[in-house]
Short mmCIF file of C-alpha atoms and ligand atoms in Angstrom, two decimals:
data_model
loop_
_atom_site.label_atom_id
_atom_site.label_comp_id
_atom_site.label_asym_id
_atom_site.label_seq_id
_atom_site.Cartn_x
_atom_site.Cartn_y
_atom_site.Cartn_z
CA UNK A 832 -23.64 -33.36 -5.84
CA UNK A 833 -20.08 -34.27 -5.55
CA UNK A 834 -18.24 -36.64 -8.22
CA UNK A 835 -15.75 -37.60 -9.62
CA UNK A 836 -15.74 -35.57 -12.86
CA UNK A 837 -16.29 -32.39 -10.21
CA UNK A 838 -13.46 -33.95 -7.86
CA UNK A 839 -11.71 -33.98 -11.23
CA UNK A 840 -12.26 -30.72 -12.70
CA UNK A 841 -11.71 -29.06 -8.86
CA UNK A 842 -8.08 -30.32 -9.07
CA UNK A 843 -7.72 -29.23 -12.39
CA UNK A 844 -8.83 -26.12 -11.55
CA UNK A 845 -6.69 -25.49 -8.50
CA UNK A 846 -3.57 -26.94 -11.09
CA UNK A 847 -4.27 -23.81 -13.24
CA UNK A 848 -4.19 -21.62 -10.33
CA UNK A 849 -0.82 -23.26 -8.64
CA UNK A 850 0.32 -22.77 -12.82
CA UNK A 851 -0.32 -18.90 -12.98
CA UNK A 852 3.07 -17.11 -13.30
CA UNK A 853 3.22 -15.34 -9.83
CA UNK A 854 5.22 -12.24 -9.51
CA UNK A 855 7.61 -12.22 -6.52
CA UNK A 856 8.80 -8.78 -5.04
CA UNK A 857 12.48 -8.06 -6.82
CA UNK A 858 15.34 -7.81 -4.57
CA UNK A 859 14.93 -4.79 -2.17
CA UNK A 860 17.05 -4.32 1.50
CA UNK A 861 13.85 -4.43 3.12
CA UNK A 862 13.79 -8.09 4.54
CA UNK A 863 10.09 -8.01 4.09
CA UNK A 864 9.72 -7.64 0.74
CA UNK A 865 11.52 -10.84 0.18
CA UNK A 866 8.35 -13.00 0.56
CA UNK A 867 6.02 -10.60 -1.38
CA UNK A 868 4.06 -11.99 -4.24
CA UNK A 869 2.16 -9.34 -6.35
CA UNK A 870 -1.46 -11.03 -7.87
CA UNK A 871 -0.90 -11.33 -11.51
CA UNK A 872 -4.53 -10.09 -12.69
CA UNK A 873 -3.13 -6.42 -11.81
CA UNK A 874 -0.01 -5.42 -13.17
CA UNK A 875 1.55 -2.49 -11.96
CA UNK A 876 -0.37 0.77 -12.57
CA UNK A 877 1.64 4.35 -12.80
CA UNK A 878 2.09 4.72 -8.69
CA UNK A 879 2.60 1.01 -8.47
CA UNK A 880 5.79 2.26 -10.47
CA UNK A 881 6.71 5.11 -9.01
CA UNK A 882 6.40 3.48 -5.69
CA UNK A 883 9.09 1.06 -6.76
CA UNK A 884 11.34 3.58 -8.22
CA UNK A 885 11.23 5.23 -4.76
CA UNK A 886 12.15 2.33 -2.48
CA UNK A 887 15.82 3.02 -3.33
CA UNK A 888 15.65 6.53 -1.65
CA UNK A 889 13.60 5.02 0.93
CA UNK A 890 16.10 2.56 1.67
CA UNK A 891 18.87 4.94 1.24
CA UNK A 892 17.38 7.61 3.92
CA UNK A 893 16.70 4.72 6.58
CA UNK A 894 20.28 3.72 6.07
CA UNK A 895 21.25 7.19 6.83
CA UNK A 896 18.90 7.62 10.30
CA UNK A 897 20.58 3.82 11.20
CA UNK A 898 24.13 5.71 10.67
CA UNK A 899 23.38 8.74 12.81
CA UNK A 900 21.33 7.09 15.41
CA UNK A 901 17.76 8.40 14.55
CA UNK A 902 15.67 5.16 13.81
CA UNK A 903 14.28 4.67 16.77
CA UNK A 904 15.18 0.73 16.20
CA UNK A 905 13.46 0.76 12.98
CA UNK A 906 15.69 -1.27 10.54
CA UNK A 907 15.77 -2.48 7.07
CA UNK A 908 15.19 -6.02 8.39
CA UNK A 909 12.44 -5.33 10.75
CA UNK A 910 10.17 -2.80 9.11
CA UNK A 911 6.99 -4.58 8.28
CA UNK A 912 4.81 -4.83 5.03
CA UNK A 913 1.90 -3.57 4.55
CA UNK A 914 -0.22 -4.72 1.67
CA UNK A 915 -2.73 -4.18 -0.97
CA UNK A 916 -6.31 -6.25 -0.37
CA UNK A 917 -6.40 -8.38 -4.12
CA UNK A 918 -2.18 -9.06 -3.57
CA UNK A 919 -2.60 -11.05 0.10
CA UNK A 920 -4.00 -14.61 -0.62
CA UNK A 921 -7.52 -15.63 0.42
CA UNK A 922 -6.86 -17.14 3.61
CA UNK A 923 -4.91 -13.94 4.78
CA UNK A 924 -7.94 -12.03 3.70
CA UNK A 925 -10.34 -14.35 5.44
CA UNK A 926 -7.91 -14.22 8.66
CA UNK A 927 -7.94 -10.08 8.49
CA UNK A 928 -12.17 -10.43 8.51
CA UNK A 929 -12.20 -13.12 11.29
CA UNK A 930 -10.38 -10.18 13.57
CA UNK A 931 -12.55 -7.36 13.03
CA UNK A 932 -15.76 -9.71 13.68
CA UNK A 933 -13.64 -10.53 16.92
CA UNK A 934 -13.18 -6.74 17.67
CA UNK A 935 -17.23 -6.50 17.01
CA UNK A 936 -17.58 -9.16 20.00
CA UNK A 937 -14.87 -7.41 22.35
CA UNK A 938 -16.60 -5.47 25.18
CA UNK A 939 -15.89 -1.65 24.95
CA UNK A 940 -12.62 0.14 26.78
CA UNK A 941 -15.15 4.26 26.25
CA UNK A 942 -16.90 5.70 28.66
CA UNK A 943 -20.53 3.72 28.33
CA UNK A 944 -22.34 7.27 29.94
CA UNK A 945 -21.05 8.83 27.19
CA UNK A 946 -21.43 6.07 24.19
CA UNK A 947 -24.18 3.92 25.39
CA UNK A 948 -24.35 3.14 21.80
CA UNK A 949 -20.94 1.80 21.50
CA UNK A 950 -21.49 -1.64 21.65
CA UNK A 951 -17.90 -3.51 21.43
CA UNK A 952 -13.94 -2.27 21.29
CA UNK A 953 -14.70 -1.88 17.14
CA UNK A 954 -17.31 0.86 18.18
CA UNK A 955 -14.28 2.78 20.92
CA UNK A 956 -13.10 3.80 17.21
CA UNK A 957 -16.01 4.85 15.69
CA UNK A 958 -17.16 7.10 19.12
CA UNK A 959 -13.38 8.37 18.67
CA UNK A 960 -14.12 9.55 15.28
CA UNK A 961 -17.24 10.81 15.89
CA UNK A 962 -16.55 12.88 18.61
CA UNK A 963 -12.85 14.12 17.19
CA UNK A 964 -14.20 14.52 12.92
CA UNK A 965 -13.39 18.01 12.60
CA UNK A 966 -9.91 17.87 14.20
CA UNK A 967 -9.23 14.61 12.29
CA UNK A 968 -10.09 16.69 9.45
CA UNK A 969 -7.63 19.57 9.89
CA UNK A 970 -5.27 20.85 8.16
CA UNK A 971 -2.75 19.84 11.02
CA UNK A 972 -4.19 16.19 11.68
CA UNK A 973 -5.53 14.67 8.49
CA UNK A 974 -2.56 12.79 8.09
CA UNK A 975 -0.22 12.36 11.01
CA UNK A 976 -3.38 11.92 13.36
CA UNK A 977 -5.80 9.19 11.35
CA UNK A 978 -2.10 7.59 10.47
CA UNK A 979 -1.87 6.95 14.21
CA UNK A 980 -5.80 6.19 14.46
CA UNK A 981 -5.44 3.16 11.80
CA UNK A 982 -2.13 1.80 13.51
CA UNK A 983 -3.66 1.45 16.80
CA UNK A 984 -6.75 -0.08 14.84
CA UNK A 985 -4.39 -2.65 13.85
CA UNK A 986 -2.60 -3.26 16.76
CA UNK A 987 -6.23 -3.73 18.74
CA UNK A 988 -6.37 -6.49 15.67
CA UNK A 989 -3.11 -8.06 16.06
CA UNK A 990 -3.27 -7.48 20.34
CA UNK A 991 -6.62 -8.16 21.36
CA UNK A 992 -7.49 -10.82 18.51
CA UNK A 993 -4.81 -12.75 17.03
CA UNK A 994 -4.18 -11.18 13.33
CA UNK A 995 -0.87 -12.20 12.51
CA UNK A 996 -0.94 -9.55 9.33
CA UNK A 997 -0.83 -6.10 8.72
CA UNK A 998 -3.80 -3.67 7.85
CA UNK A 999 -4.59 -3.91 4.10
CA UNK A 1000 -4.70 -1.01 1.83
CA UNK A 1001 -7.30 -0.61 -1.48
CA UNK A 1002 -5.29 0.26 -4.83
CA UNK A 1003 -8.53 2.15 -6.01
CA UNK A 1004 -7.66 1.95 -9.45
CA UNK A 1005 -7.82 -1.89 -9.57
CA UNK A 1006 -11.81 -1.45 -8.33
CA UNK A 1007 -12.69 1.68 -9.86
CA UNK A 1008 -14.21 0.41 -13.35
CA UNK A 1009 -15.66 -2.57 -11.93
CA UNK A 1010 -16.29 -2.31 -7.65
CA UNK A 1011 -19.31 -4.67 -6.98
CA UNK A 1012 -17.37 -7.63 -9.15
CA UNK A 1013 -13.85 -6.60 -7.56
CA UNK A 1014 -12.20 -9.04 -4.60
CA UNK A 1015 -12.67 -6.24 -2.45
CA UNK A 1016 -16.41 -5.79 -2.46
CA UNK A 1017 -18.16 -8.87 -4.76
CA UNK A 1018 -19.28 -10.28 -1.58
CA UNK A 1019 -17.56 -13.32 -1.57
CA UNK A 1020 -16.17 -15.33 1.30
CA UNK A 1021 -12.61 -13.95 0.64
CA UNK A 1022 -14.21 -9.93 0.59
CA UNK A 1023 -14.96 -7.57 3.04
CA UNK A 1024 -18.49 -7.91 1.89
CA UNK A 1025 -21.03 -7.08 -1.12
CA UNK A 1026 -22.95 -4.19 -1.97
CA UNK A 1027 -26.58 -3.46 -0.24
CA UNK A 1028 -30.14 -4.10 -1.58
CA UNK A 1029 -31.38 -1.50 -3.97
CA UNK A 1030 -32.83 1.60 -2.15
CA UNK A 1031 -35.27 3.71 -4.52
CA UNK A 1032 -35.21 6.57 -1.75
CA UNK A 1033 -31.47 6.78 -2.04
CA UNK A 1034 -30.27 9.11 -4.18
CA UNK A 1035 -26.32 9.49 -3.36
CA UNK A 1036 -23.96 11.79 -1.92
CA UNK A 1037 -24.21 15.78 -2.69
CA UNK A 1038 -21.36 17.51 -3.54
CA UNK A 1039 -22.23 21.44 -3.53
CA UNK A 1040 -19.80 23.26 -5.80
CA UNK A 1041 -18.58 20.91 -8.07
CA UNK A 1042 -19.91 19.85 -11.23
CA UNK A 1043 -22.00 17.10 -11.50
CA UNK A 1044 -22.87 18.29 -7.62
CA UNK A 1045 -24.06 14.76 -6.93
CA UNK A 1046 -22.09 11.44 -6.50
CA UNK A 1047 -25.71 9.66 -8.58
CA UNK A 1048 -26.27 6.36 -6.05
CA UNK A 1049 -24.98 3.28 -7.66
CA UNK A 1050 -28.18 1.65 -7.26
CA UNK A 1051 -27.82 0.24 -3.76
CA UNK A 1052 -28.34 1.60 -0.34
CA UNK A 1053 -30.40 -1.17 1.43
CA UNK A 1054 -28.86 -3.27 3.79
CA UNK A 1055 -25.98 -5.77 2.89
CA UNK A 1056 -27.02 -9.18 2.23
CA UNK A 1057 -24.29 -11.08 1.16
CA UNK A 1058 -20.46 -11.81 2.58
CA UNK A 1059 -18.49 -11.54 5.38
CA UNK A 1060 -20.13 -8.37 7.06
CA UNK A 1061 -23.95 -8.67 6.30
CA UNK A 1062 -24.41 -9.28 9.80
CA UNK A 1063 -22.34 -6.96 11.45
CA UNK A 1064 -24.19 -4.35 13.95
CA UNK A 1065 -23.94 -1.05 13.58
CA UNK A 1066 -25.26 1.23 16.36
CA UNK A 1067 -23.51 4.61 16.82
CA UNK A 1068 -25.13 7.37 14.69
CA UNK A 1069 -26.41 8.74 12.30
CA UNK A 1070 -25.15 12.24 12.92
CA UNK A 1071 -26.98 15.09 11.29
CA UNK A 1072 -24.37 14.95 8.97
CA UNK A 1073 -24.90 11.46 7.49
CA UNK A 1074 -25.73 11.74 4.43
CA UNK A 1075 -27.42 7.86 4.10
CA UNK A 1076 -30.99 7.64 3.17
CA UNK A 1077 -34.02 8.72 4.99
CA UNK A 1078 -35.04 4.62 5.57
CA UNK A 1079 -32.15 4.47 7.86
CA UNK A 1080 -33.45 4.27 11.69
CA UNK A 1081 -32.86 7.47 13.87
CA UNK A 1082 -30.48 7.88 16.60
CA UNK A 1083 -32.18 7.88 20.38
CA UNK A 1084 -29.77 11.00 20.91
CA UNK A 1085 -29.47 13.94 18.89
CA UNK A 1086 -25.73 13.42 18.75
CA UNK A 1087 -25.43 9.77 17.27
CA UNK A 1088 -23.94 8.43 20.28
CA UNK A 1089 -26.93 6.41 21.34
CA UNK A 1090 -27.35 2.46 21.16
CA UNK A 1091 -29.18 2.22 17.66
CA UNK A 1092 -28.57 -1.37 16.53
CA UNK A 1093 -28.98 -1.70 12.58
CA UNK A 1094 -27.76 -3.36 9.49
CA UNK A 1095 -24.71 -2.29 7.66
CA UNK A 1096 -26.28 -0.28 4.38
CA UNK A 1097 -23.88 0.48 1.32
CA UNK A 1098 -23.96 1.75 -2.11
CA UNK A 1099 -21.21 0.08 -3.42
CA UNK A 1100 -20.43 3.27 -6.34
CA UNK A 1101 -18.47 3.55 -9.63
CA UNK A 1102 -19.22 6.79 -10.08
CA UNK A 1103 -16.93 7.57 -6.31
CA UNK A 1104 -14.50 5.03 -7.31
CA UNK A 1105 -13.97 6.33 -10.70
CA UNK A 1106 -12.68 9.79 -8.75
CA UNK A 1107 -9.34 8.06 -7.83
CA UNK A 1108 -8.02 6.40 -10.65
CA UNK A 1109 -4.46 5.82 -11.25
CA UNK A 1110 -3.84 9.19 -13.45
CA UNK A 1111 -5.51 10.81 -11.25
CA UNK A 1112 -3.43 9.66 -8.20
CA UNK A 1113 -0.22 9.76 -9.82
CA UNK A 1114 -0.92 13.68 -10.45
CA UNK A 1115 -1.53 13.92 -7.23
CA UNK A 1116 1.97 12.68 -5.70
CA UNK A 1117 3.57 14.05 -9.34
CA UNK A 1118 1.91 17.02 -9.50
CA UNK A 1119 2.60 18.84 -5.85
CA UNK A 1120 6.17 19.79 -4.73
CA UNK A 1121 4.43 21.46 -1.79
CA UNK A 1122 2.21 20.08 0.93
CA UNK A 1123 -0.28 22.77 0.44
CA UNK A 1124 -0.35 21.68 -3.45
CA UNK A 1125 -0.99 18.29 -2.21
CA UNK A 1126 -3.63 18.41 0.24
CA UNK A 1127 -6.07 20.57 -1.44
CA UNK A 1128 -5.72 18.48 -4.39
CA UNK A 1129 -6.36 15.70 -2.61
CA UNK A 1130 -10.04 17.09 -1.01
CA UNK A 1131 -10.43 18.30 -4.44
CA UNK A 1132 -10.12 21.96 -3.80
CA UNK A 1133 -10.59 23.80 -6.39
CA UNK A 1134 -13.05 21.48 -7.66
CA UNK A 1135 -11.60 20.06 -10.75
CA UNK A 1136 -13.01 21.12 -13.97
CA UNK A 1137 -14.16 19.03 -17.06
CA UNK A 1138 -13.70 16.32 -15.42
CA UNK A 1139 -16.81 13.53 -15.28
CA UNK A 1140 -15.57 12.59 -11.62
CA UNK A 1141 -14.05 15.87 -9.81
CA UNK A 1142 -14.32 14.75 -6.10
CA UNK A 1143 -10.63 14.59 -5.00
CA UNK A 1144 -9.11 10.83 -3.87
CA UNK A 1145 -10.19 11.76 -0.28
CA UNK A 1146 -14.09 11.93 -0.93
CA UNK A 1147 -13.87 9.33 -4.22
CA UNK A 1148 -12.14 6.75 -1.77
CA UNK A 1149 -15.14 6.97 0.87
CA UNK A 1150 -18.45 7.17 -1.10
CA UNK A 1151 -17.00 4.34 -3.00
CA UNK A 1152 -19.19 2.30 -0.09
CA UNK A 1153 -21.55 5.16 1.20
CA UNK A 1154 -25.06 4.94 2.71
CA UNK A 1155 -24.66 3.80 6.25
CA UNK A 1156 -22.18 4.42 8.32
CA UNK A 1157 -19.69 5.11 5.16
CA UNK A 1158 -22.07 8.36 4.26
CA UNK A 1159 -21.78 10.02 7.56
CA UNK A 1160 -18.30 11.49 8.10
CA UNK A 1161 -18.83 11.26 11.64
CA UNK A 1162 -19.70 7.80 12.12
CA UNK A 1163 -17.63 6.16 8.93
CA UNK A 1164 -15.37 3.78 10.40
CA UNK A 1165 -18.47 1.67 11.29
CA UNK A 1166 -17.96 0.23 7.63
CA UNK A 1167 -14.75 -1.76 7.34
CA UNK A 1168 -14.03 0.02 4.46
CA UNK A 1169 -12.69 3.09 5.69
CA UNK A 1170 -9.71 1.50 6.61
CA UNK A 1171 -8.78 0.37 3.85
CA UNK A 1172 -9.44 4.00 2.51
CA UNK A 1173 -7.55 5.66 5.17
CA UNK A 1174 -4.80 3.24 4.95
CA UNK A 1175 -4.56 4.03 0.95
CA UNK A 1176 -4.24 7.55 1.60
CA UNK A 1177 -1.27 7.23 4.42
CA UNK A 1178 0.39 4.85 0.90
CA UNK A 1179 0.05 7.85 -1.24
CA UNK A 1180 1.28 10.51 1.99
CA UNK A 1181 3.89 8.20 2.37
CA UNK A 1182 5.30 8.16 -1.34
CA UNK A 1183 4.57 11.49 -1.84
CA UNK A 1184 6.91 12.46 1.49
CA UNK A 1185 9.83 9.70 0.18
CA UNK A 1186 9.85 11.74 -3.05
CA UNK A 1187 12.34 13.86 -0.65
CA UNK A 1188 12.27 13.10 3.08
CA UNK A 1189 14.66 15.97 3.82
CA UNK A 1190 12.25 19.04 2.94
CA UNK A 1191 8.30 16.86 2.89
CA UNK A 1192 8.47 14.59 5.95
CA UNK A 1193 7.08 17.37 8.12
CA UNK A 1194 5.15 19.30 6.29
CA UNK A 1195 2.41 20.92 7.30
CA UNK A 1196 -0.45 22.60 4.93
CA UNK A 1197 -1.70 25.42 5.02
CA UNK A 1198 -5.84 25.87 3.87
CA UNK A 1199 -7.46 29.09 3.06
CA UNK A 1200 -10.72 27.59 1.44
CA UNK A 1201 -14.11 27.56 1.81
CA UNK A 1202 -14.66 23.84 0.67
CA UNK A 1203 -17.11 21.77 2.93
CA UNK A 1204 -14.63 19.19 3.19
CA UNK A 1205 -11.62 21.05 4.62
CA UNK A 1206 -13.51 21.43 7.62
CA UNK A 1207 -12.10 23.72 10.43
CA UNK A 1208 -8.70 25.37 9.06
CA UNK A 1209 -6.01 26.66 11.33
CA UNK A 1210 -2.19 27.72 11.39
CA UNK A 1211 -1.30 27.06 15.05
CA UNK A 1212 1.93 29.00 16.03
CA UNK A 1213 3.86 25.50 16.20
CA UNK A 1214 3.35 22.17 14.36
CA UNK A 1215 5.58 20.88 17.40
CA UNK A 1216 3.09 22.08 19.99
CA UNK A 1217 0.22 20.26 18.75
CA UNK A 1218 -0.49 16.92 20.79
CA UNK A 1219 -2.49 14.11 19.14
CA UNK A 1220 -4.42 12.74 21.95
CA UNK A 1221 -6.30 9.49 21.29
CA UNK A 1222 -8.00 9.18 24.67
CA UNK A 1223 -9.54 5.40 24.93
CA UNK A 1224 -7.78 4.54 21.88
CA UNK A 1225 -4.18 4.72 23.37
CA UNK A 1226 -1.24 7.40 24.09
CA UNK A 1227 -1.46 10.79 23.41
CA UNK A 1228 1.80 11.32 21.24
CA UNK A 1229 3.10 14.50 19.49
CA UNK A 1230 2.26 15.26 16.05
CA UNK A 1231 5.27 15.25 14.89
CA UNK A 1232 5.83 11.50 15.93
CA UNK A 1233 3.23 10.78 13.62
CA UNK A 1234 4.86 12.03 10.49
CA UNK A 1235 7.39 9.25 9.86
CA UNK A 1236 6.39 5.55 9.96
CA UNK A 1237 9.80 4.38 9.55
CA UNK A 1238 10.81 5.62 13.17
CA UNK A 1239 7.92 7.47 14.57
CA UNK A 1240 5.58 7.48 17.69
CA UNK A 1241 9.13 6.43 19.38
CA UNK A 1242 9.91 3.38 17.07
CA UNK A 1243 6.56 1.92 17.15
CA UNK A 1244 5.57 3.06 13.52
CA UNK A 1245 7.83 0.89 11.32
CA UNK A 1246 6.50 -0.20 8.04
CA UNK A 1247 6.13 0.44 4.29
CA UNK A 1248 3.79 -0.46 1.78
CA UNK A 1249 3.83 -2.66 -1.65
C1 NAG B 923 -13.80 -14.29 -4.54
O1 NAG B 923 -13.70 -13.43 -5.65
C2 NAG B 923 -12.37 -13.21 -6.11
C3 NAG B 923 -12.40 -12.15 -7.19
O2 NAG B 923 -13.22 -12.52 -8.25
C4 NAG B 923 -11.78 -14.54 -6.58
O3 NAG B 923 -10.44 -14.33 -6.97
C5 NAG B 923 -11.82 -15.53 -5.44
O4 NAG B 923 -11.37 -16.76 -5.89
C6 NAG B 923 -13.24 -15.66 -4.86
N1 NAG B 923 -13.14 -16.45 -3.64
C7 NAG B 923 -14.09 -17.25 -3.19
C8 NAG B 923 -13.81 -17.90 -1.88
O5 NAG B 923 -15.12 -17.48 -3.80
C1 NAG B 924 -7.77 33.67 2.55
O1 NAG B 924 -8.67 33.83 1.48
C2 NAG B 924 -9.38 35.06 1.52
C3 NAG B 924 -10.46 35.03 0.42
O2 NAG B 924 -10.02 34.35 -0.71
C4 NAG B 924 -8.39 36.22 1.37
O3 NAG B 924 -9.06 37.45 1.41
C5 NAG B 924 -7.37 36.12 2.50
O4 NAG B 924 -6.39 37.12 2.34
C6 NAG B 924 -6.71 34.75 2.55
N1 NAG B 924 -5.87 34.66 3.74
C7 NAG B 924 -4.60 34.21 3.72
C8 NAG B 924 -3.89 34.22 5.03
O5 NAG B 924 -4.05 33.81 2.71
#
């Protein structure tokens, strides 16, 4: 019932929060930054760091493409931020939900003989995915290509529904000890959701070759019940390569791309999330002077030894919601999450490249491994031949373009991350 001692205590309440010391973004040339405030429960972790040590070079080789021309338009004053989920401020976080259930009610742009089961313009991305996974996954397109999927993923956000932000990114260390009480994934109005109902028949994600060789469920599984996407639809898949539990409902066609409507199922897991702690990201941008370094590290190949959580960032980050559609690597951008994920790994590209633009902004790796995860590997005779072709999803633009996000894909790419 509402009082006055609640009336009371509410304003008190919001007093303490208007009294919490908020950190504002120090001076930086980027005109964006300006305006950034950083939430004070999480101060700045190792990359946080050495992403702020960086912007100096950053800022120093944008000036440099302004002098000779190369910037496509991209400038210090209009590059855009891009930032992490806990450090925008509820009602940004509620506005960034209120799209994506708006791109869930959008009619499909894909070909509906060929995705009956995609049911609105979210679903065009998740039929992209499915159908393009093991290119995605290449050694040529893991980065350039799913940097250009999650741009046009916002811009459908900011075009076809209103956002007036910027796709979020997850920091995983600041939800890795603690992921179903974290602002991410508690469940609350202000997250992108809560973990699912406990699922005795799910056991959680195999990881042949590495030791432990499972990713042990979390204890969920079941369908979400509480938050923002508990009653979003998903319908594409499962693939034969989902790797969700046996209660979830079967596709009508043996490639996923049916109409299968169903509940959103997670196992919202500390034992993924654990995978890409801060140490173990910093090593990963600290540790690699070359791109090959880098990528296999980052799929965890070799498999990390002694280590209680050897997946690599790549697989921590997306089992750290699997189940349904986030266990299938076909179908996984049918969870919200993977965006984030994605997003988080084209941060950590990102500073890893700015560590020196000159020799790693086009670098290419090479993969001679056997790993499940590095999927189909190739060397094609030139990185500047290959064409990144997004079909329904927009333009097909050359790789290359989608290497450098201050400048790239003509201009269009122009934004950095705090
Ligand atoms: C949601 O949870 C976060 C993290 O605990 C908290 O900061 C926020 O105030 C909560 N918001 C709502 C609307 O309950
Ligand atoms: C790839 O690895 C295999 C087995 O480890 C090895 O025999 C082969 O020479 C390697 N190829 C290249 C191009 O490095």
């Amino acid at each position: 019932m509402w009082t006055i001692s609640s009336a009371l205590l509410l304003s008190s309440l919001l007093a303490g929060v208007r009294g919490v010391a908020i950190e504002k973004k120090p001076g930086s040339r980027f005109s964006a930054l300006a305006d950034v405030v950083r939430n004070p429960n999480y101060p700045l972790d190792v990359v946080d760091k050495l992403e702020e040590s960086t912007m100096p070079k950053v800022e120093e080789w944008l000036t440099k493409k302004i002098e000779a021309g190369t910037n496509n338009e991209c400038t210090l004053e209009n590059a855009v931020v891009r930032k992490e989920w806990s450090d925008m401020s509820e009602t940004e976080r509620q506005e960034y939900v209120a799209a994506i259930m708006c791109l869930t009610k959008l009619p499909p742009k894909s070909d509906p003989e060929r995705f009956p089961g995609a049911l609105s313009r979210y679903d065009d991305f998740v039929a992209y995915h499915m159908t393009h996974a093991m290119q995605l996954h290449d050694n040529y397109h893991l980065f350039g290509a799913h940097k250009y999927y999650v741009w046009l993923f916002e811009e459908a956000l900011r075009n076809e529904c209103g956002y007036t932000g910027y796709q979020p990114y997850m920091n995983y260390d600041r939800y890795s000890e603690d992921p179903l009480n974290s602002p991410l994934l508690n469940g609350n109005a202000s997250s992108i959701g809560g973990n699912g109902e406990p699922d005795p028949d799910y056991k959680g994600v195999p990881q042949p070759g590495r030791t432990p060789n499972i990713i042990a469920s979390g204890g969920g599984g079941g369908c979400v019940t509480e938050g923002p996407f508990s009653d979003l639809v998903i319908s594409l898949g499962p693939t034969s390569m989902s790797m969700g539990s046996k209660n979830v409902p079967k596709n009508p066609r043996a490639d996923g791309t049916g109409s299968n409507p169903r509940c959103l199922r997670r196992d919202v897991n500390r034992n993924a999330a654990m995978g890409a702690t801060a140490d173990r990201v910093f090593s990963l941008i600290n540790d690699n002077e070359e791109m090959d370094g880098f990528y296999n590290q980052l799929l965890g190949t070799p498999p990390p030894r002694n280590d209680p959580y050897p997946w690599g960032i790549h697989t921590a980050g997306h089992y750290i919601a699997a189940v349904d559609p986030g266990g299938d690597p076909m179908t996984s951008p049918g969870d919200p999450l993977f965006y984030f994920h994605h997003t988080a790994l084209d941060r950590l590209w990102w500073i890893w490249q700015m560590q020196d633009p000159e020799k790693r902004l086009y670098a290419i790796p090479f993969v001679n491994s056997t790993m499940p995860m590095d999927m189909k590997q190739r060397r094609a005779p030139d990185p500047k031949d290959t064409i990144v072709d997004m079909e329904w999803l927009g333009p097909a633009i050359n790789l290359m373009e989608t290497h450098d996000q201050l400048g790239g894909n003509g201009g269009a790419f122009c934004y950095i991350y705090v």
